[in-house]
PDB file of C-alpha atoms and ligand atoms in Angstrom:
ATOM      1  CA  UNK S1064       1.340 -45.286   7.708  1.00 56.00           C
ATOM      2  CA  UNK S1065      -1.706 -44.009   9.501  1.00 62.00           C
ATOM      3  CA  UNK S1066       0.393 -41.245  10.993  1.00 60.00           C
ATOM      4  CA  UNK S1067       1.609 -40.103   7.553  1.00 63.00           C
ATOM      5  CA  UNK S1068      -1.934 -39.863   6.182  1.00 61.00           C
ATOM      6  CA  UNK S1069      -2.874 -37.725   9.118  1.00 64.00           C
ATOM      7  CA  UNK S1070       0.112 -35.475   8.517  1.00 61.00           C
ATOM      8  CA  UNK S1071      -0.873 -35.014   4.894  1.00 56.00           C
ATOM      9  CA  UNK S1072      -4.437 -34.226   5.873  1.00 60.00           C
ATOM     10  CA  UNK S1073      -3.235 -31.637   8.356  1.00 58.00           C
ATOM     11  CA  UNK S1074      -0.941 -29.978   5.846  1.00 60.00           C
ATOM     12  CA  UNK S1075      -3.810 -29.724   3.347  1.00 56.00           C
ATOM     13  CA  UNK S1076      -5.952 -28.195   6.037  1.00 55.00           C
ATOM     14  CA  UNK S1077      -3.305 -25.605   6.821  1.00 55.00           C
ATOM     15  CA  UNK S1078      -2.877 -24.734   3.143  1.00 56.00           C
ATOM     16  CA  UNK S1079      -6.645 -24.419   2.782  1.00 53.00           C
ATOM     17  CA  UNK S1080      -7.014 -22.080   5.739  1.00 52.00           C
ATOM     18  CA  UNK S1081      -4.061 -19.935   4.624  1.00 52.00           C
ATOM     19  CA  UNK S1082      -5.362 -19.480   1.088  1.00 51.00           C
ATOM     20  CA  UNK S1083      -8.828 -18.672   2.439  1.00 49.00           C
ATOM     21  CA  UNK S1084      -7.499 -15.890   4.608  1.00 49.00           C
ATOM     22  CA  UNK S1085      -5.425 -14.477   1.722  1.00 48.00           C
ATOM     23  CA  UNK S1086      -8.500 -14.423  -0.476  1.00 50.00           C
ATOM     24  CA  UNK S1087     -10.466 -12.489   2.127  1.00 53.00           C
ATOM     25  CA  UNK S1088      -7.878  -9.728   2.286  1.00 59.00           C
ATOM     26  CA  UNK S1089      -7.354  -8.332  -1.221  1.00 85.00           C
ATOM     27  CA  UNK S1090      -5.306  -5.398  -0.067  1.00 94.00           C
ATOM     28  CA  UNK S1091      -3.637  -4.116   3.080  1.00 96.00           C
ATOM     29  CA  UNK S1092      -6.456  -2.225   4.787  1.00 95.00           C
ATOM     30  CA  UNK S1093      -4.091  -0.899   7.467  1.00 96.00           C
ATOM     31  CA  UNK S1094      -1.878   0.669   4.784  1.00 97.00           C
ATOM     32  CA  UNK S1095      -5.008   1.935   3.044  1.00 97.00           C
ATOM     33  CA  UNK S1096      -6.151   3.747   6.192  1.00 96.00           C
ATOM     34  CA  UNK S1097      -2.693   5.181   6.860  1.00 98.00           C
ATOM     35  CA  UNK S1098      -2.436   6.576   3.333  1.00 98.00           C
ATOM     36  CA  UNK S1099      -5.959   7.990   3.640  1.00 96.00           C
ATOM     37  CA  UNK S1100      -4.956   9.740   6.823  1.00 97.00           C
ATOM     38  CA  UNK S1101      -1.611  11.114   5.613  1.00 98.00           C
ATOM     39  CA  UNK S1102      -1.882  11.699   1.866  1.00 98.00           C
ATOM     40  CA  UNK S1103      -5.576  11.854   0.876  1.00 96.00           C
ATOM     41  CA  UNK S1104      -5.972  15.639   1.210  1.00 96.00           C
ATOM     42  CA  UNK S1105      -3.607  16.243  -1.703  1.00 97.00           C
ATOM     43  CA  UNK S1106      -3.369  12.937  -3.568  1.00 97.00           C
ATOM     44  CA  UNK S1107      -6.939  11.578  -3.492  1.00 94.00           C
ATOM     45  CA  UNK S1108      -7.943   8.067  -2.470  1.00 94.00           C
ATOM     46  CA  UNK S1109      -5.063   5.625  -1.856  1.00 96.00           C
ATOM     47  CA  UNK S1110      -5.969   3.547  -4.932  1.00 95.00           C
ATOM     48  CA  UNK S1111      -6.123   6.658  -7.091  1.00 94.00           C
ATOM     49  CA  UNK S1112      -2.760   7.806  -5.752  1.00 96.00           C
ATOM     50  CA  UNK S1113      -1.214   4.367  -6.234  1.00 97.00           C
ATOM     51  CA  UNK S1114      -2.337   4.271  -9.890  1.00 96.00           C
ATOM     52  CA  UNK S1115      -0.635   7.535 -10.850  1.00 97.00           C
ATOM     53  CA  UNK S1116       2.795   5.951 -11.245  1.00 98.00           C
ATOM     54  CA  UNK S1117       4.229   2.483 -11.870  1.00 98.00           C
ATOM     55  CA  UNK S1118       5.989   0.093  -9.509  1.00 98.00           C
ATOM     56  CA  UNK S1119       9.502   1.281 -10.472  1.00 98.00           C
ATOM     57  CA  UNK S1120       8.563   4.884  -9.761  1.00 98.00           C
ATOM     58  CA  UNK S1121       7.152   3.994  -6.351  1.00 98.00           C
ATOM     59  CA  UNK S1122      10.332   2.184  -5.491  1.00 98.00           C
ATOM     60  CA  UNK S1123      12.427   5.089  -6.735  1.00 98.00           C
ATOM     61  CA  UNK S1124      10.478   7.738  -4.779  1.00 98.00           C
ATOM     62  CA  UNK S1125      10.423   5.714  -1.575  1.00 98.00           C
ATOM     63  CA  UNK S1126      13.958   4.340  -1.680  1.00 98.00           C
ATOM     64  CA  UNK S1127      15.915   7.369  -2.903  1.00 98.00           C
ATOM     65  CA  UNK S1128      17.059   9.156   0.247  1.00 97.00           C
ATOM     66  CA  UNK S1129      15.547  12.653   0.543  1.00 97.00           C
ATOM     67  CA  UNK S1130      13.378  12.237  -2.577  1.00 98.00           C
ATOM     68  CA  UNK S1131       9.974  12.446  -0.876  1.00 98.00           C
ATOM     69  CA  UNK S1132      11.178  15.421   1.153  1.00 97.00           C
ATOM     70  CA  UNK S1133      12.370  17.199  -1.987  1.00 97.00           C
ATOM     71  CA  UNK S1134       9.045  16.587  -3.766  1.00 97.00           C
ATOM     72  CA  UNK S1135       7.148  18.143  -0.876  1.00 98.00           C
ATOM     73  CA  UNK S1136       9.579  20.910   0.034  1.00 97.00           C
ATOM     74  CA  UNK S1137       6.982  23.633  -0.677  1.00 97.00           C
ATOM     75  CA  UNK S1138       4.168  21.686   1.005  1.00 97.00           C
ATOM     76  CA  UNK S1139       4.465  21.875   4.792  1.00 97.00           C
ATOM     77  CA  UNK S1140       1.563  19.460   5.285  1.00 98.00           C
ATOM     78  CA  UNK S1141       3.143  16.995   2.904  1.00 98.00           C
ATOM     79  CA  UNK S1142       6.438  17.244   4.743  1.00 98.00           C
ATOM     80  CA  UNK S1143       4.658  16.790   8.061  1.00 98.00           C
ATOM     81  CA  UNK S1144       3.025  13.624   6.725  1.00 98.00           C
ATOM     82  CA  UNK S1145       6.355  12.208   5.551  1.00 98.00           C
ATOM     83  CA  UNK S1146       8.097  13.110   8.805  1.00 97.00           C
ATOM     84  CA  UNK S1147       5.334  11.699  10.986  1.00 98.00           C
ATOM     85  CA  UNK S1148       6.166   8.707  13.185  1.00 98.00           C
ATOM     86  CA  UNK S1149       3.223   6.865  11.619  1.00 98.00           C
ATOM     87  CA  UNK S1150       4.704   7.217   8.123  1.00 98.00           C
ATOM     88  CA  UNK S1151       8.142   6.151   9.276  1.00 97.00           C
ATOM     89  CA  UNK S1152       6.748   3.147  11.091  1.00 98.00           C
ATOM     90  CA  UNK S1153       4.674   1.976   8.119  1.00 98.00           C
ATOM     91  CA  UNK S1154       6.873   3.129   5.235  1.00 98.00           C
ATOM     92  CA  UNK S1155       7.661  -0.401   4.020  1.00 98.00           C
ATOM     93  CA  UNK S1156       4.028  -1.456   4.220  1.00 98.00           C
ATOM     94  CA  UNK S1157       2.899   1.661   2.366  1.00 98.00           C
ATOM     95  CA  UNK S1158       5.436   1.062  -0.398  1.00 98.00           C
ATOM     96  CA  UNK S1159       4.174  -2.484  -0.796  1.00 98.00           C
ATOM     97  CA  UNK S1160       0.585  -1.220  -0.896  1.00 98.00           C
ATOM     98  CA  UNK S1161       1.436   1.382  -3.563  1.00 98.00           C
ATOM     99  CA  UNK S1162       3.323  -1.166  -5.675  1.00 98.00           C
ATOM    100  CA  UNK S1163       0.561  -3.769  -5.383  1.00 97.00           C
ATOM    101  CA  UNK S1164      -1.962  -1.206  -6.628  1.00 97.00           C
ATOM    102  CA  UNK S1165       0.270   0.772  -9.009  1.00 97.00           C
ATOM    103  CA  UNK S1166      -0.257   1.660 -12.657  1.00 97.00           C
ATOM    104  CA  UNK S1167      -0.093  -1.523 -14.808  1.00 96.00           C
ATOM    105  CA  UNK S1168      -0.514  -3.714 -11.694  1.00 96.00           C
ATOM    106  CA  UNK S1169      -3.940  -4.721 -12.956  1.00 93.00           C
ATOM    107  CA  UNK S1170      -5.403  -4.325  -9.477  1.00 91.00           C
ATOM    108  CA  UNK S1171      -9.088  -3.443  -9.654  1.00 87.00           C
ATOM    109  CA  UNK S1172     -10.764  -2.781  -6.368  1.00 85.00           C
ATOM    110  CA  UNK S1173     -14.465  -3.262  -5.866  1.00 84.00           C
ATOM    111  CA  UNK S1174     -16.756  -1.511  -3.461  1.00 86.00           C
ATOM    112  CA  UNK S1175     -16.213  -2.173   0.246  1.00 88.00           C
ATOM    113  CA  UNK S1176     -16.444  -0.439   3.597  1.00 85.00           C
ATOM    114  CA  UNK S1177     -13.239   1.560   2.999  1.00 86.00           C
ATOM    115  CA  UNK S1178     -13.598   2.405  -0.631  1.00 86.00           C
ATOM    116  CA  UNK S1179     -16.266   2.641  -3.314  1.00 85.00           C
ATOM    117  CA  UNK S1180     -15.431   4.014  -6.743  1.00 74.00           C
ATOM    118  CA  UNK S1181     -12.580   6.050  -8.134  1.00 63.00           C
ATOM    119  CA  UNK S1182     -13.333   9.423  -6.540  1.00 57.00           C
ATOM    120  CA  UNK S1183     -10.328  11.580  -5.836  1.00 59.00           C
TER     121      UNK S1183
HETATM  122  C1  HEC O1803      -0.026  19.075   1.389  1.00 92.23           C
HETATM  123  C2  HEC O1803      -0.273  18.253   0.224  1.00 92.23           C
HETATM  124  C3  HEC O1803       0.430  16.920   0.117  1.00 92.23           C
HETATM  125  C4  HEC O1803       0.421  15.879   1.028  1.00 92.23           C
HETATM  126  C5  HEC O1803      -0.276  15.805   2.387  1.00 92.23           C
HETATM  127  C6  HEC O1803       1.186  14.814   0.412  1.00 92.23           C
HETATM  128  N1  HEC O1803       1.644  15.205  -0.824  1.00 92.23           N
HETATM  129 FE1  HEC O1803       2.745  14.079  -2.126  1.00 92.23          FE
HETATM  130  N2  HEC O1803       2.800  15.615  -3.448  1.00 92.23           N
HETATM  131  C7  HEC O1803       2.177  16.850  -3.274  1.00 92.23           C
HETATM  132  C8  HEC O1803       2.409  17.649  -4.449  1.00 92.23           C
HETATM  133  C9  HEC O1803       1.879  19.067  -4.689  1.00 92.23           C
HETATM  134  C10 HEC O1803       3.225  16.886  -5.319  1.00 92.23           C
HETATM  135  C11 HEC O1803       3.769  17.271  -6.704  1.00 92.23           C
HETATM  136  C12 HEC O1803       5.178  17.792  -6.537  1.00 92.23           C
HETATM  137  C13 HEC O1803       5.818  18.053  -7.869  1.00 92.23           C
HETATM  138  O1  HEC O1803       5.432  17.438  -8.869  1.00 92.23           O
HETATM  139  O2  HEC O1803       6.721  18.877  -7.905  1.00 92.23           O
HETATM  140  C14 HEC O1803       3.431  15.603  -4.664  1.00 92.23           C
HETATM  141  C15 HEC O1803       4.162  14.569  -5.231  1.00 92.23           C
HETATM  142  C16 HEC O1803       4.292  13.314  -4.673  1.00 92.23           C
HETATM  143  C17 HEC O1803       4.971  12.200  -5.301  1.00 92.23           C
HETATM  144  C18 HEC O1803       5.646  12.201  -6.661  1.00 92.23           C
HETATM  145  C19 HEC O1803       4.801  11.521  -7.696  1.00 92.23           C
HETATM  146  C20 HEC O1803       3.579  12.296  -8.042  1.00 92.23           C
HETATM  147  O3  HEC O1803       2.474  11.740  -7.911  1.00 92.23           O
HETATM  148  O4  HEC O1803       3.698  13.481  -8.426  1.00 92.23           O
HETATM  149  C21 HEC O1803       4.894  11.161  -4.437  1.00 92.23           C
HETATM  150  C22 HEC O1803       5.448   9.766  -4.637  1.00 92.23           C
HETATM  151  C23 HEC O1803       4.159  11.613  -3.272  1.00 92.23           C
HETATM  152  N3  HEC O1803       3.820  12.936  -3.449  1.00 92.23           N
HETATM  153  C24 HEC O1803       3.880  10.825  -2.181  1.00 92.23           C
HETATM  154  C25 HEC O1803       3.167  11.266  -1.066  1.00 92.23           C
HETATM  155  C26 HEC O1803       2.840  10.416   0.048  1.00 92.23           C
HETATM  156  C27 HEC O1803       3.223   8.943   0.161  1.00 92.23           C
HETATM  157  C28 HEC O1803       2.130  11.172   0.934  1.00 92.23           C
HETATM  158  C29 HEC O1803       1.551  10.746   2.263  1.00 92.23           C
HETATM  159  C30 HEC O1803       2.470  10.130   3.206  1.00 92.23           C
HETATM  160  C31 HEC O1803       2.034  12.509   0.385  1.00 92.23           C
HETATM  161  N4  HEC O1803       2.666  12.514  -0.830  1.00 92.23           N
HETATM  162  C32 HEC O1803       1.399  13.582   0.998  1.00 92.23           C
HETATM  163  C33 HEC O1803       1.429  17.232  -2.186  1.00 92.23           C
HETATM  164  C34 HEC O1803       1.206  16.488  -1.040  1.00 92.23           C
END
């Protein structure tokens, strides 16, 4: 009996710690920095870029083979960004970031060390 109570207490503790850490991280800052590095020059801040299209569009552009390449065919720097090892490595994370912050997602991001305002 005593053992069970302890187990319950521990599981509550774990849940508490997990939800705390989720609350602290409102968005994927690693994805944010990657997008800033690769796409900012043409698309503006990552949140601004994310808001231009909805979740279905993000999925379509990212998951249709050759689509991103076609969109940037006249933009060598855009192509370079999409072909970069960094983009390939983080593609899934970036898609999730864009969807989480897309048009109609309702995501509103306050001022922090990475981002402050809607400048683009
Ligand atoms: C050199 C400039 C440049 C860079 C860098 C660039 N893009 Fe683009 N991108 C463009 C232009 C210009 C268009 C519009 C093409 C069109 O509408 O025909 C575009 C269009 C898009 C679109 C289609 C939807 C829309 O907003 O028009 C997506 C999605 C996109 N880019 C994603 C990205 C991502 C992700 C990155 C970074 C990994 C990136 N781009 C980097 C110039 C760039």
